[in-house]
Amino acid sequence: MNDLIKQKLAILPDQPGCYLMKDRQGTIIYVGKAKVLKNRVRSYFTGSHNGKTQRLVSEIEDFEYIVTSSNIEAFLLELNLIKLHDPKYNIMLKDDKTYPYIKITNEKYPRLLTVRKVKKDKGKYFGPYPNVGSANETKKLLDRIYPLRKCHTLPNRVCLYYHLGQCLAPCVKDIDKKIFEEMVQEITNFLNGGYAEVKEELQQKMLAASEQLDFERAKEYRDQIAHIETVMEKQKITTTDFTNRDVFGYAVDKGWMCVQVFFVRQGKLIERDVSLFPSYGEPEEEFLTYVGQFYEKADHIKPKEILIPKEIDGEMLQQVLEIKVVKPQKGRKKELLDLASKNAQIAITEKFQLIERQEKRTIGACEELGNAMNIATPLRIEAFDNSHIFGADTVSAMVVFIDGKPSKKDYRKFKIQSADAHDDYGAMREVIRRRYSRVLKEGLPLPDLLVTDGGKGQMEVAREILEDELGLDIPIAGLAKDDKHQTSQLLYGNPPEVIPLKRTSEAFYLLQRVQDEVHRFAITFHRQLHEKNAITSVLDEIPGVGPKRKQQLLKHFGSIKKIREATLEELQDAGVSKKLASAIIDFFLKK
């Protein structure tokens, strides 16, 4: 804990509000709320913590706070700040699931669709259906029963669906609007749990068709009844009131929280959602934040009510979400809530070892690497590599690893502009200068460790630009390879020395992944550029071959190689005049 934090802790107010934790680069890494700011913020810097919270605290170099007039105002502000800053230590719904819905469009001739986004377009939405197959099967069933329009744009003649009896063909026939209104109402009733009436009606039609010896029609009704039984009745009824509700249960263990959500639709438990994440604050507060984010980030239609454990502040949640919040004490609802919590405990127990192993390979490997190099834990690593073929099309690439995992949105490609061919040091000098000049200009985050795919020379070039030109103090490491082109040694220091790392250590495996990834990224970029230049530069040098002629030749022959090997007759067969064909052959002979 530095002096700045000590001074700020001494003057914290006894009021509710939000606090924003920052790392050494001023980046907001955690946002929290507190009923009493002074007590909550001080708790981070006193006493002992589990490994997750200790890692967070070790990165805090400064903090800010915003005082609010009430606890609910602090809760709303916390959700907004998390959404704005996207702090890495907060609960993230990064793997948002967009569940499908069944939609009846608001059109003159309505359609039945399966969609994943709910829009304010006056259409009717039913769902969500976490089981995609269930949604598709339900739509297929409704398509067989109700002949709504299927085409996005009305054609000028009837389609196959009309002949199958699944469309009334409003494209060519004048259909009474009331017919569509009745079908929409019946579909609405069906999806709201009234499929028993539809099933009974189909059974009567099936019997009537059988009595009239229309066995083909009777078979169709029988199949439709079977689909209803398969799709709509395969779930066990969990409640008798047919209310749409979400049931939230949670469990906490060793600094991790698991939240289990049961989706109950028309009285049936249709699916569940499981989220597992690190927990840094009070479990009740973390759970409250999770539920607040759940309906903001995940693309859900809010249910009629949600069930939560008794220790959670239901009144606050109800005001924020504008949903009825229930904390059941007995009965079927309490059983559902207990079942959700039990499943959360099972999930966290089963997955804990797997997550700990993943943490060891990622953040744990970063900590191990930092200890070996005697530097701060390199949570952000930026690595560079050059690629060229005999000095042609020289490029460089940068990959970024955050918390031991690749962050592909931060990858960058560089076309070398000023360095001479074959000059790897010049290329590295140019790329480092371009990259970190821009970082300083735009206030982007600096890496905790810079890695060059090379030895002492590459390291010295990078240090020359960073320290002498830009005045930056960033640890620089080099990765040397053995005769088999595999990661062999880690170099660090001035002058560079070999850092002893066991080849079986997680830190060494992390460096291997970094080196392999930057090499792959550089090679891929180089191949793309080389192929593009091979197409654009060679043919463009031939007098008389313009863009259209070039496209014509490539389309006919398929490659530059085949054009180079073509005879005079073959070039003429491709639509080229004899004079131009001769010019093309002469050009490649001189090449």
Coordinates of C-alpha atoms in Angstrom, one line a residue:
M1 CA 0.0 0.0 0.0
N2 CA 1.6 3.3 -1.1
D3 CA 1.4 6.7 0.6
L4 CA -1.3 8.0 -1.8
I5 CA -3.7 5.2 -0.8
K6 CA -2.9 5.6 2.9
Q7 CA -3.8 9.3 2.7
K8 CA -7.0 8.7 0.7
L9 CA -8.1 5.9 3.2
A10 CA -7.9 8.4 6.1
I11 CA -10.4 10.8 4.5
L12 CA -13.0 8.3 3.2
P13 CA -16.6 9.4 4.0
D14 CA -19.2 7.4 6.0
Q15 CA -21.7 7.4 3.1
P16 CA -22.9 5.1 0.4
G17 CA -21.3 5.2 -3.0
C18 CA -19.1 3.5 -5.6
Y19 CA -15.3 3.0 -5.7
L20 CA -13.1 2.6 -8.7
M21 CA -9.8 0.7 -8.2
K22 CA -6.9 1.6 -10.6
D23 CA -3.6 -0.1 -11.5
R24 CA -0.2 1.5 -12.1
Q25 CA -1.2 2.7 -15.5
G26 CA -4.4 4.4 -14.3
T27 CA -6.6 1.8 -15.8
I28 CA -9.8 1.0 -13.9
I29 CA -9.6 -2.7 -12.9
Y30 CA -12.5 -3.0 -10.5
V31 CA -15.7 -1.2 -9.6
G32 CA -17.7 -1.8 -6.5
K33 CA -20.4 -0.3 -4.3
A34 CA -20.7 0.1 -0.6
K35 CA -23.3 1.1 2.0
V36 CA -20.4 2.8 3.9
L37 CA -17.4 3.7 1.7
K38 CA -15.0 4.0 4.5
N39 CA -15.5 0.5 5.8
R40 CA -15.7 -1.3 2.5
V41 CA -12.7 0.3 0.8
R42 CA -10.5 0.0 3.9
S43 CA -11.3 -3.7 4.1
Y44 CA -9.3 -4.4 0.9
F45 CA -6.1 -3.1 2.6
T46 CA -6.5 -4.8 6.0
G47 CA -6.6 -8.4 7.1
S48 CA -6.0 -11.5 5.0
H49 CA -7.7 -12.4 1.7
N50 CA -8.0 -15.3 -0.6
G51 CA -5.8 -15.7 -3.6
K52 CA -8.2 -13.9 -6.0
T53 CA -8.7 -10.9 -3.9
Q54 CA -5.0 -10.7 -3.0
R55 CA -4.2 -10.6 -6.7
L56 CA -6.6 -7.7 -7.2
V57 CA -5.2 -5.8 -4.2
S58 CA -1.6 -6.3 -5.4
E59 CA -2.5 -4.4 -8.6
I60 CA -4.2 -1.4 -6.9
E61 CA -2.1 1.8 -7.1
D62 CA -4.9 4.3 -6.7
F63 CA -8.6 4.5 -6.3
E64 CA -11.5 7.0 -6.8
Y65 CA -14.9 7.1 -5.2
I66 CA -18.3 8.7 -5.9
V67 CA -20.7 9.4 -3.1
T68 CA -24.4 8.7 -3.7
S69 CA -27.5 9.7 -1.7
S70 CA -28.7 6.1 -1.2
N71 CA -27.7 2.4 -1.5
I72 CA -30.0 1.9 -4.5
E73 CA -28.5 4.9 -6.3
A74 CA -25.0 3.3 -5.6
F75 CA -26.3 0.0 -7.1
L76 CA -27.5 1.7 -10.3
L77 CA -24.3 3.7 -10.6
E78 CA -22.2 0.6 -10.2
L79 CA -24.0 -1.1 -13.1
N80 CA -23.4 1.9 -15.3
L81 CA -19.7 2.2 -14.4
I82 CA -19.1 -1.5 -15.1
K83 CA -20.8 -1.1 -18.4
L84 CA -18.7 2.1 -19.2
H85 CA -15.3 0.9 -18.1
D86 CA -15.5 -2.9 -18.5
P87 CA -13.1 -3.6 -15.6
K88 CA -11.2 -6.9 -15.9
Y89 CA -11.9 -8.0 -12.3
N90 CA -15.6 -7.3 -12.3
I91 CA -18.2 -9.9 -13.1
M92 CA -18.3 -10.1 -16.9
L93 CA -21.0 -11.8 -19.0
K94 CA -18.6 -12.1 -21.8
D95 CA -20.0 -15.3 -23.0
D96 CA -23.5 -13.8 -23.4
K97 CA -25.9 -16.4 -24.7
T98 CA -28.5 -15.0 -27.2
Y99 CA -31.4 -17.4 -26.9
P100 CA -33.9 -17.8 -29.8
Y101 CA -37.4 -16.5 -29.6
I102 CA -40.5 -17.3 -31.7
K103 CA -41.8 -14.1 -33.3
I104 CA -45.1 -13.2 -35.1
T105 CA -44.3 -10.2 -37.3
N106 CA -46.5 -7.1 -37.3
E107 CA -47.3 -7.1 -41.0
K108 CA -50.4 -7.1 -43.2
Y109 CA -49.7 -10.8 -43.9
P110 CA -47.8 -11.9 -40.7
R111 CA -45.0 -14.4 -40.7
L112 CA -43.7 -16.8 -38.0
L113 CA -39.9 -16.5 -37.4
T114 CA -37.2 -17.8 -35.1
V115 CA -35.1 -14.8 -34.1
R116 CA -32.3 -14.0 -31.5
K117 CA -32.9 -10.3 -31.0
V118 CA -35.9 -8.6 -29.5
K119 CA -36.8 -5.3 -31.3
K120 CA -39.4 -2.7 -30.7
D121 CA -41.2 -3.4 -33.9
K122 CA -44.7 -4.2 -32.5
G123 CA -44.1 -7.9 -33.3
K124 CA -45.1 -10.6 -30.7
Y125 CA -42.2 -12.5 -29.1
F126 CA -42.4 -15.8 -27.2
G127 CA -39.5 -17.3 -25.3
P128 CA -36.6 -17.4 -24.7
Y129 CA -35.9 -21.0 -25.7
P130 CA -32.5 -21.8 -24.3
N131 CA -32.8 -25.1 -26.2
V132 CA -32.4 -24.1 -29.9
G133 CA -33.8 -27.4 -31.1
S134 CA -36.9 -26.9 -29.1
A135 CA -37.5 -23.5 -30.7
N136 CA -37.0 -24.8 -34.2
E137 CA -39.2 -27.9 -33.6
T138 CA -42.0 -25.7 -32.1
K139 CA -41.9 -23.4 -35.2
K140 CA -42.0 -26.3 -37.6
L141 CA -45.0 -27.6 -35.8
L142 CA -46.8 -24.3 -36.0
D143 CA -45.9 -24.0 -39.7
R144 CA -47.7 -27.3 -40.3
I145 CA -50.8 -26.2 -38.4
Y146 CA -51.1 -22.6 -39.3
P147 CA -50.6 -21.5 -43.0
L148 CA -49.0 -18.1 -42.4
R149 CA -46.9 -16.4 -45.1
K150 CA -43.4 -17.8 -45.4
C151 CA -41.8 -15.5 -48.0
H152 CA -39.8 -12.4 -46.9
T153 CA -40.9 -10.6 -50.1
L154 CA -44.2 -11.5 -51.8
P155 CA -43.6 -13.3 -55.1
N156 CA -45.7 -13.0 -58.2
R157 CA -46.8 -16.6 -58.1
V158 CA -47.6 -19.3 -55.6
C159 CA -44.7 -21.3 -54.0
L160 CA -44.2 -24.8 -52.8
Y161 CA -45.6 -24.0 -49.3
Y162 CA -49.0 -23.3 -50.9
H163 CA -49.1 -26.7 -52.5
L164 CA -48.0 -28.3 -49.1
G165 CA -51.0 -26.5 -47.4
Q166 CA -48.6 -24.4 -45.3
C167 CA -49.5 -21.0 -46.9
L168 CA -52.7 -19.3 -48.1
A169 CA -50.8 -17.6 -51.0
P170 CA -51.7 -14.0 -50.2
C171 CA -49.3 -13.1 -53.0
V172 CA -51.9 -14.0 -55.6
K173 CA -55.1 -14.4 -53.6
D174 CA -57.2 -11.9 -51.8
I175 CA -57.3 -13.3 -48.2
D176 CA -59.6 -11.8 -45.6
K177 CA -57.6 -10.0 -42.9
K178 CA -59.7 -11.7 -40.1
I179 CA -58.3 -15.1 -41.1
F180 CA -54.8 -14.0 -40.3
E181 CA -55.9 -12.3 -37.1
E182 CA -57.6 -15.5 -35.9
M183 CA -54.4 -17.5 -36.7
V184 CA -52.2 -15.1 -34.8
Q185 CA -54.6 -15.3 -31.8
E186 CA -54.5 -19.1 -31.9
I187 CA -50.7 -19.2 -32.2
T188 CA -50.5 -16.7 -29.2
N189 CA -52.8 -19.0 -27.1
F190 CA -50.8 -22.0 -28.2
L191 CA -47.4 -20.5 -27.1
N192 CA -48.9 -19.2 -23.9
G193 CA -49.7 -22.8 -22.8
G194 CA -53.0 -23.4 -24.6
Y195 CA -51.8 -26.2 -26.8
A196 CA -54.1 -28.7 -25.1
E197 CA -57.1 -27.1 -26.9
V198 CA -55.3 -27.2 -30.3
K199 CA -54.4 -30.9 -29.6
E200 CA -58.0 -31.7 -28.9
E201 CA -59.3 -29.9 -32.0
L202 CA -56.7 -31.9 -34.1
Q203 CA -57.9 -35.1 -32.6
Q204 CA -61.5 -34.3 -33.6
K205 CA -60.4 -33.5 -37.1
M206 CA -58.4 -36.7 -37.3
L207 CA -61.5 -38.8 -36.3
A208 CA -63.7 -36.9 -38.8
A209 CA -61.2 -37.5 -41.6
S210 CA -61.0 -41.2 -40.7
E211 CA -64.8 -41.5 -40.8
Q212 CA -64.8 -40.0 -44.3
L213 CA -62.1 -42.5 -45.3
D214 CA -59.6 -39.6 -45.9
F215 CA -56.7 -41.5 -44.4
E216 CA -54.0 -39.3 -45.8
R217 CA -55.5 -36.2 -44.1
A218 CA -56.0 -38.2 -40.9
K219 CA -52.4 -39.2 -41.0
E220 CA -51.3 -35.6 -41.2
Y221 CA -53.5 -34.7 -38.2
R222 CA -52.0 -37.7 -36.3
D223 CA -48.4 -36.5 -37.1
Q224 CA -49.3 -33.0 -35.9
I225 CA -50.6 -34.4 -32.6
A226 CA -47.4 -36.4 -32.2
H227 CA -45.3 -33.3 -32.7
I228 CA -47.3 -31.5 -30.0
E229 CA -46.8 -34.3 -27.6
T230 CA -43.0 -34.5 -28.4
V231 CA -42.2 -30.8 -28.4
M232 CA -44.7 -29.2 -26.0
E233 CA -45.5 -31.9 -23.5
K234 CA -42.1 -33.6 -23.0
Q235 CA -41.3 -31.3 -20.0
K236 CA -42.5 -32.1 -16.5
I237 CA -44.9 -29.5 -15.1
T238 CA -43.1 -27.7 -12.3
T239 CA -45.8 -25.2 -11.2
T240 CA -49.5 -25.0 -11.9
D241 CA -49.9 -21.2 -12.4
F242 CA -48.1 -21.1 -15.8
T243 CA -46.2 -18.0 -14.8
N244 CA -43.0 -17.2 -16.6
R245 CA -40.2 -16.9 -14.0
D246 CA -36.5 -17.1 -13.6
V247 CA -35.0 -18.8 -10.5
F248 CA -31.6 -17.7 -9.2
G249 CA -29.5 -19.8 -6.9
Y250 CA -25.8 -19.4 -6.1
A251 CA -22.9 -20.9 -4.2
V252 CA -19.5 -19.6 -3.1
D253 CA -16.3 -21.5 -2.5
K254 CA -12.6 -20.4 -2.3
G255 CA -13.0 -17.0 -3.9
W256 CA -15.3 -18.3 -6.7
M257 CA -19.1 -17.8 -7.2
C258 CA -21.4 -20.0 -9.3
V259 CA -24.9 -18.7 -10.2
Q260 CA -27.4 -21.1 -11.6
V261 CA -30.5 -19.7 -13.4
F262 CA -33.6 -21.9 -14.0
F263 CA -35.9 -20.7 -16.8
V264 CA -39.5 -21.6 -16.1
R265 CA -41.9 -20.9 -19.0
Q266 CA -45.6 -21.8 -18.9
G267 CA -45.0 -23.8 -15.7
K268 CA -42.2 -25.8 -17.2
L269 CA -38.5 -25.9 -16.4
I270 CA -37.2 -25.6 -19.9
E271 CA -33.5 -24.9 -19.5
R272 CA -30.8 -23.5 -17.2
D273 CA -27.9 -21.1 -17.4
V274 CA -24.6 -21.6 -15.4
S275 CA -22.0 -18.8 -14.8
L276 CA -18.8 -19.3 -12.8
F277 CA -16.5 -16.3 -12.0
P278 CA -14.1 -15.0 -9.4
S279 CA -15.7 -13.2 -6.4
Y280 CA -13.8 -10.3 -4.7
G281 CA -16.5 -8.8 -2.5
E282 CA -19.3 -9.8 -0.2
P283 CA -21.2 -12.8 -1.8
E284 CA -24.6 -11.0 -1.5
E285 CA -23.3 -7.9 -3.1
E286 CA -21.6 -9.8 -6.0
F287 CA -24.8 -11.8 -6.6
L288 CA -26.9 -8.6 -6.7
T289 CA -24.5 -7.1 -9.2
Y290 CA -24.7 -10.3 -11.3
V291 CA -28.5 -10.3 -11.5
G292 CA -28.5 -6.5 -12.3
Q293 CA -26.1 -7.2 -15.3
F294 CA -27.9 -10.4 -16.3
Y295 CA -30.9 -8.6 -17.7
E296 CA -29.0 -5.6 -19.1
K297 CA -26.3 -7.6 -21.1
A298 CA -28.1 -10.8 -21.9
D299 CA -30.7 -10.5 -24.6
H300 CA -33.7 -11.6 -22.5
I301 CA -37.3 -10.7 -22.2
K302 CA -37.8 -10.1 -18.5
P303 CA -40.2 -12.7 -16.9
K304 CA -43.2 -11.9 -14.8
E305 CA -41.2 -12.7 -11.6
I306 CA -37.8 -13.9 -10.4
L307 CA -37.0 -16.0 -7.3
I308 CA -34.0 -15.2 -5.2
P309 CA -32.5 -16.4 -1.9
K310 CA -33.8 -14.8 1.3
E311 CA -30.5 -13.0 2.2
I312 CA -30.6 -10.9 -1.0
D313 CA -32.0 -7.3 -1.0
G314 CA -35.2 -8.0 -3.0
E315 CA -36.7 -4.6 -2.7
M316 CA -33.6 -2.9 -4.3
L317 CA -33.6 -5.5 -7.1
Q318 CA -37.3 -5.0 -7.7
Q319 CA -36.9 -1.3 -8.1
V320 CA -34.0 -1.5 -10.5
L321 CA -35.3 -4.3 -12.7
E322 CA -39.0 -3.4 -12.5
I323 CA -39.8 -7.1 -12.0
K324 CA -41.7 -8.8 -9.2
V325 CA -39.0 -10.3 -6.9
V326 CA -40.0 -13.2 -4.6
K327 CA -38.1 -14.8 -1.8
P328 CA -40.0 -18.0 -1.2
Q329 CA -40.0 -19.6 2.3
K330 CA -41.9 -22.8 1.5
G331 CA -43.8 -24.7 -1.1
R332 CA -42.9 -25.5 -4.7
K333 CA -41.1 -22.2 -5.4
K334 CA -38.8 -22.8 -2.4
E335 CA -38.1 -26.3 -3.7
L336 CA -37.1 -24.7 -7.1
L337 CA -34.9 -22.2 -5.4
D338 CA -33.2 -24.8 -3.3
L339 CA -32.7 -27.0 -6.4
A340 CA -31.0 -24.0 -8.2
S341 CA -28.7 -23.4 -5.3
K342 CA -27.9 -27.1 -5.0
N343 CA -27.0 -27.3 -8.7
A344 CA -24.8 -24.2 -8.2
Q345 CA -22.9 -25.9 -5.4
I346 CA -22.4 -29.1 -7.5
A347 CA -21.2 -27.1 -10.5
I348 CA -18.7 -25.1 -8.5
T349 CA -17.4 -28.3 -6.8
E350 CA -17.0 -30.1 -10.2
K351 CA -15.4 -27.2 -12.0
F352 CA -13.2 -25.8 -9.3
Q353 CA -10.2 -28.1 -10.0
L354 CA -10.4 -27.4 -13.8
I355 CA -10.5 -23.7 -13.3
E356 CA -7.6 -23.7 -10.8
R357 CA -5.6 -25.6 -13.4
Q358 CA -6.5 -23.0 -16.1
E359 CA -5.5 -20.2 -13.7
K360 CA -2.2 -21.9 -13.1
R361 CA -1.5 -22.0 -16.9
T362 CA -2.5 -18.3 -17.4
I363 CA -2.2 -15.9 -14.5
G364 CA -0.2 -18.3 -12.5
A365 CA 2.3 -18.6 -15.3
C366 CA 2.5 -14.8 -15.4
E367 CA 3.3 -14.7 -11.7
E368 CA 5.9 -17.4 -12.1
L369 CA 7.5 -15.5 -15.0
G370 CA 7.6 -12.3 -13.1
N371 CA 9.2 -14.0 -10.1
A372 CA 11.9 -15.6 -12.3
M373 CA 12.7 -12.2 -14.0
N374 CA 12.4 -10.3 -10.7
I375 CA 9.8 -7.9 -12.2
A376 CA 6.2 -7.0 -11.5
T377 CA 3.8 -9.7 -12.7
P378 CA 3.6 -9.3 -16.5
L379 CA -0.2 -9.4 -16.9
R380 CA 0.1 -7.7 -20.3
I381 CA 2.7 -9.1 -22.7
E382 CA 3.3 -7.7 -26.2
A383 CA 5.5 -9.7 -28.5
F384 CA 6.9 -8.9 -32.0
D385 CA 8.2 -10.9 -34.9
N386 CA 9.4 -10.0 -38.5
S387 CA 8.7 -12.1 -41.6
H388 CA 10.0 -11.8 -45.2
I389 CA 11.2 -14.0 -48.2
F390 CA 14.7 -13.0 -49.2
G391 CA 14.0 -9.5 -48.2
A392 CA 10.8 -9.1 -50.2
D393 CA 7.5 -8.0 -48.7
T394 CA 8.9 -7.5 -45.2
V395 CA 6.3 -7.3 -42.5
S396 CA 6.1 -7.3 -38.7
A397 CA 3.4 -8.5 -36.4
M398 CA 2.5 -7.9 -32.7
V399 CA 0.4 -10.2 -30.5
V400 CA -0.9 -9.3 -27.0
F401 CA -1.4 -11.7 -24.1
I402 CA -3.5 -10.4 -21.2
D403 CA -3.5 -12.5 -18.0
G404 CA -1.8 -15.3 -19.9
K405 CA -4.4 -15.5 -22.7
P406 CA -4.2 -14.1 -26.2
S407 CA -6.2 -10.9 -26.7
K408 CA -6.7 -11.0 -30.5
K409 CA -8.6 -7.7 -30.7
D410 CA -5.3 -6.1 -29.7
Y411 CA -3.1 -7.8 -32.3
R412 CA -1.5 -5.4 -34.9
K413 CA 0.1 -5.8 -38.3
F414 CA 2.9 -3.6 -39.7
K415 CA 4.1 -3.1 -43.3
I416 CA 7.7 -2.2 -43.1
Q417 CA 8.2 1.2 -44.8
S418 CA 11.6 2.6 -44.3
A419 CA 13.9 -0.3 -43.3
D420 CA 16.0 -1.8 -46.1
A421 CA 15.5 -5.4 -47.3
H422 CA 17.2 -8.0 -45.2
D423 CA 17.6 -5.5 -42.3
D424 CA 15.8 -7.2 -39.4
Y425 CA 17.2 -4.8 -36.9
G426 CA 15.9 -1.8 -39.0
A427 CA 12.5 -3.4 -39.3
M428 CA 12.3 -4.0 -35.5
R429 CA 13.5 -0.4 -34.9
E430 CA 10.8 1.0 -37.2
V431 CA 8.0 -1.1 -35.7
I432 CA 8.8 -0.4 -32.0
R433 CA 9.0 3.3 -32.8
R434 CA 5.7 3.3 -34.6
R435 CA 3.9 1.2 -32.0
Y436 CA 4.9 3.1 -28.9
S437 CA 4.8 6.5 -30.3
R438 CA 1.2 5.8 -31.0
V439 CA 0.7 4.3 -27.5
L440 CA 2.0 7.5 -26.0
K441 CA 0.0 9.8 -28.3
E442 CA -3.3 8.0 -27.8
G443 CA -2.8 7.1 -24.1
L444 CA -3.1 3.4 -24.7
P445 CA -2.0 0.9 -22.0
L446 CA 1.7 0.0 -21.9
P447 CA 2.8 -3.6 -21.6
D448 CA 4.3 -5.0 -18.5
L449 CA 6.7 -7.0 -20.7
L450 CA 7.9 -6.6 -24.3
V451 CA 9.1 -9.8 -26.0
T452 CA 11.2 -9.9 -29.2
D453 CA 11.4 -13.0 -31.2
G454 CA 15.2 -13.0 -31.4
G455 CA 18.3 -12.6 -29.3
K456 CA 20.5 -9.8 -27.9
G457 CA 20.5 -7.7 -31.1
Q458 CA 16.7 -7.4 -31.3
M459 CA 16.5 -6.6 -27.6
E460 CA 19.1 -3.8 -27.9
V461 CA 17.3 -2.2 -30.8
A462 CA 14.0 -2.2 -28.9
R463 CA 15.8 -0.8 -25.8
E464 CA 17.4 2.0 -27.9
I465 CA 14.0 3.2 -29.2
L466 CA 12.0 2.8 -25.9
E467 CA 14.5 4.2 -23.5
D468 CA 16.6 6.6 -25.5
E469 CA 14.0 8.0 -27.9
L470 CA 10.7 7.6 -26.1
G471 CA 11.8 7.7 -22.5
L472 CA 9.8 4.5 -21.6
D473 CA 10.9 2.0 -18.9
I474 CA 9.4 -1.3 -20.1
P475 CA 11.1 -4.7 -19.3
I476 CA 12.4 -6.2 -22.6
A477 CA 13.0 -9.9 -23.1
G478 CA 14.3 -12.0 -26.0
L479 CA 13.3 -15.5 -27.0
A480 CA 16.1 -17.6 -28.5
K481 CA 15.4 -20.8 -30.5
D482 CA 17.3 -24.0 -30.8
D483 CA 18.3 -25.9 -34.0
K484 CA 14.8 -27.3 -34.3
H485 CA 13.3 -23.8 -34.3
Q486 CA 11.7 -24.3 -30.9
T487 CA 11.8 -22.0 -27.9
S488 CA 15.1 -22.5 -26.1
Q489 CA 16.1 -19.7 -23.8
L490 CA 14.7 -16.5 -22.2
L491 CA 17.0 -13.6 -22.3
Y492 CA 16.6 -10.6 -20.0
G493 CA 18.7 -7.7 -18.5
N494 CA 21.3 -5.2 -19.7
P495 CA 23.5 -6.9 -20.8
P496 CA 21.1 -9.8 -21.5
E497 CA 21.5 -12.9 -19.5
V498 CA 19.8 -16.3 -19.7
I499 CA 16.9 -16.6 -17.1
P500 CA 16.8 -20.2 -15.9
L501 CA 13.3 -21.6 -16.5
K502 CA 12.4 -25.3 -16.3
R503 CA 11.2 -26.6 -19.6
T504 CA 8.2 -28.2 -17.7
S505 CA 7.2 -25.0 -15.9
E506 CA 4.0 -23.1 -16.7
A507 CA 6.1 -19.9 -17.3
F508 CA 8.1 -21.7 -20.1
Y509 CA 4.9 -23.0 -21.7
L510 CA 3.5 -19.5 -21.7
L511 CA 6.5 -18.2 -23.5
Q512 CA 6.2 -21.0 -26.0
R513 CA 2.6 -20.1 -26.7
V514 CA 3.5 -16.4 -27.1
Q515 CA 6.4 -17.2 -29.5
D516 CA 4.3 -19.7 -31.6
E517 CA 1.4 -17.2 -31.8
V518 CA 3.4 -14.2 -32.9
H519 CA 5.3 -16.3 -35.4
R520 CA 2.0 -17.7 -36.8
F521 CA 0.4 -14.3 -37.0
A522 CA 3.4 -12.8 -38.8
I523 CA 3.7 -15.6 -41.3
T524 CA -0.1 -15.5 -42.1
F525 CA 0.1 -11.7 -42.7
H526 CA 3.2 -12.1 -44.8
R527 CA 1.6 -14.8 -47.0
Q528 CA -1.5 -12.7 -47.5
L529 CA 0.6 -9.7 -48.5
H530 CA 3.0 -11.7 -50.7
E531 CA 0.1 -13.3 -52.6
K532 CA -1.6 -10.0 -53.2
N533 CA 1.6 -8.4 -54.4
A534 CA 2.4 -11.3 -56.7
I535 CA -1.0 -10.8 -58.4
T536 CA -0.9 -7.0 -58.6
S537 CA 2.8 -6.3 -59.4
V538 CA 3.9 -8.8 -62.0
L539 CA 1.0 -8.5 -64.4
D540 CA 0.8 -4.7 -63.9
E541 CA 4.3 -4.4 -65.4
I542 CA 3.2 -5.9 -68.8
P543 CA 2.4 -3.1 -71.3
G544 CA -1.2 -3.6 -72.6
V545 CA -2.4 -5.6 -69.6
G546 CA -5.0 -3.5 -67.7
P547 CA -7.2 -4.4 -64.8
K548 CA -9.9 -6.1 -66.9
R549 CA -7.4 -8.0 -69.0
K550 CA -5.5 -9.1 -65.8
Q551 CA -8.8 -10.3 -64.3
Q552 CA -9.6 -12.2 -67.5
L553 CA -6.2 -13.9 -67.6
L554 CA -6.4 -14.9 -63.9
K555 CA -9.9 -16.2 -64.3
H556 CA -8.9 -18.3 -67.3
F557 CA -5.6 -19.7 -66.1
G558 CA -6.1 -19.6 -62.3
S559 CA -2.6 -18.5 -61.3
I560 CA 0.5 -16.4 -62.4
K561 CA 2.5 -19.6 -62.7
K562 CA 0.1 -21.0 -65.4
I563 CA 0.1 -17.7 -67.3
R564 CA 3.9 -17.7 -67.3
E565 CA 3.9 -21.3 -68.7
A566 CA 1.2 -20.7 -71.3
T567 CA 1.9 -21.0 -75.1
L568 CA 1.0 -18.4 -77.7
E569 CA -2.0 -20.4 -78.7
E570 CA -3.2 -20.9 -75.2
L571 CA -3.0 -17.2 -74.5
Q572 CA -5.0 -16.5 -77.6
D573 CA -7.6 -19.0 -76.5
A574 CA -8.0 -16.9 -73.4
G575 CA -9.1 -14.0 -75.5
V576 CA -5.8 -12.2 -75.9
S577 CA -4.6 -10.9 -79.3
K578 CA -1.6 -12.4 -80.9
K579 CA 0.4 -9.2 -80.4
L580 CA -0.3 -9.0 -76.7
A581 CA 0.2 -12.8 -76.3
S582 CA 3.7 -12.4 -77.7
A583 CA 4.4 -9.4 -75.4
I584 CA 3.3 -11.5 -72.4
I585 CA 5.6 -14.4 -73.4
D586 CA 8.5 -12.0 -74.0
F587 CA 8.0 -10.3 -70.6
F588 CA 8.2 -13.6 -68.7
L589 CA 11.2 -14.7 -70.7
K590 CA 13.1 -11.6 -69.7
K591 CA 12.0 -12.1 -66.1

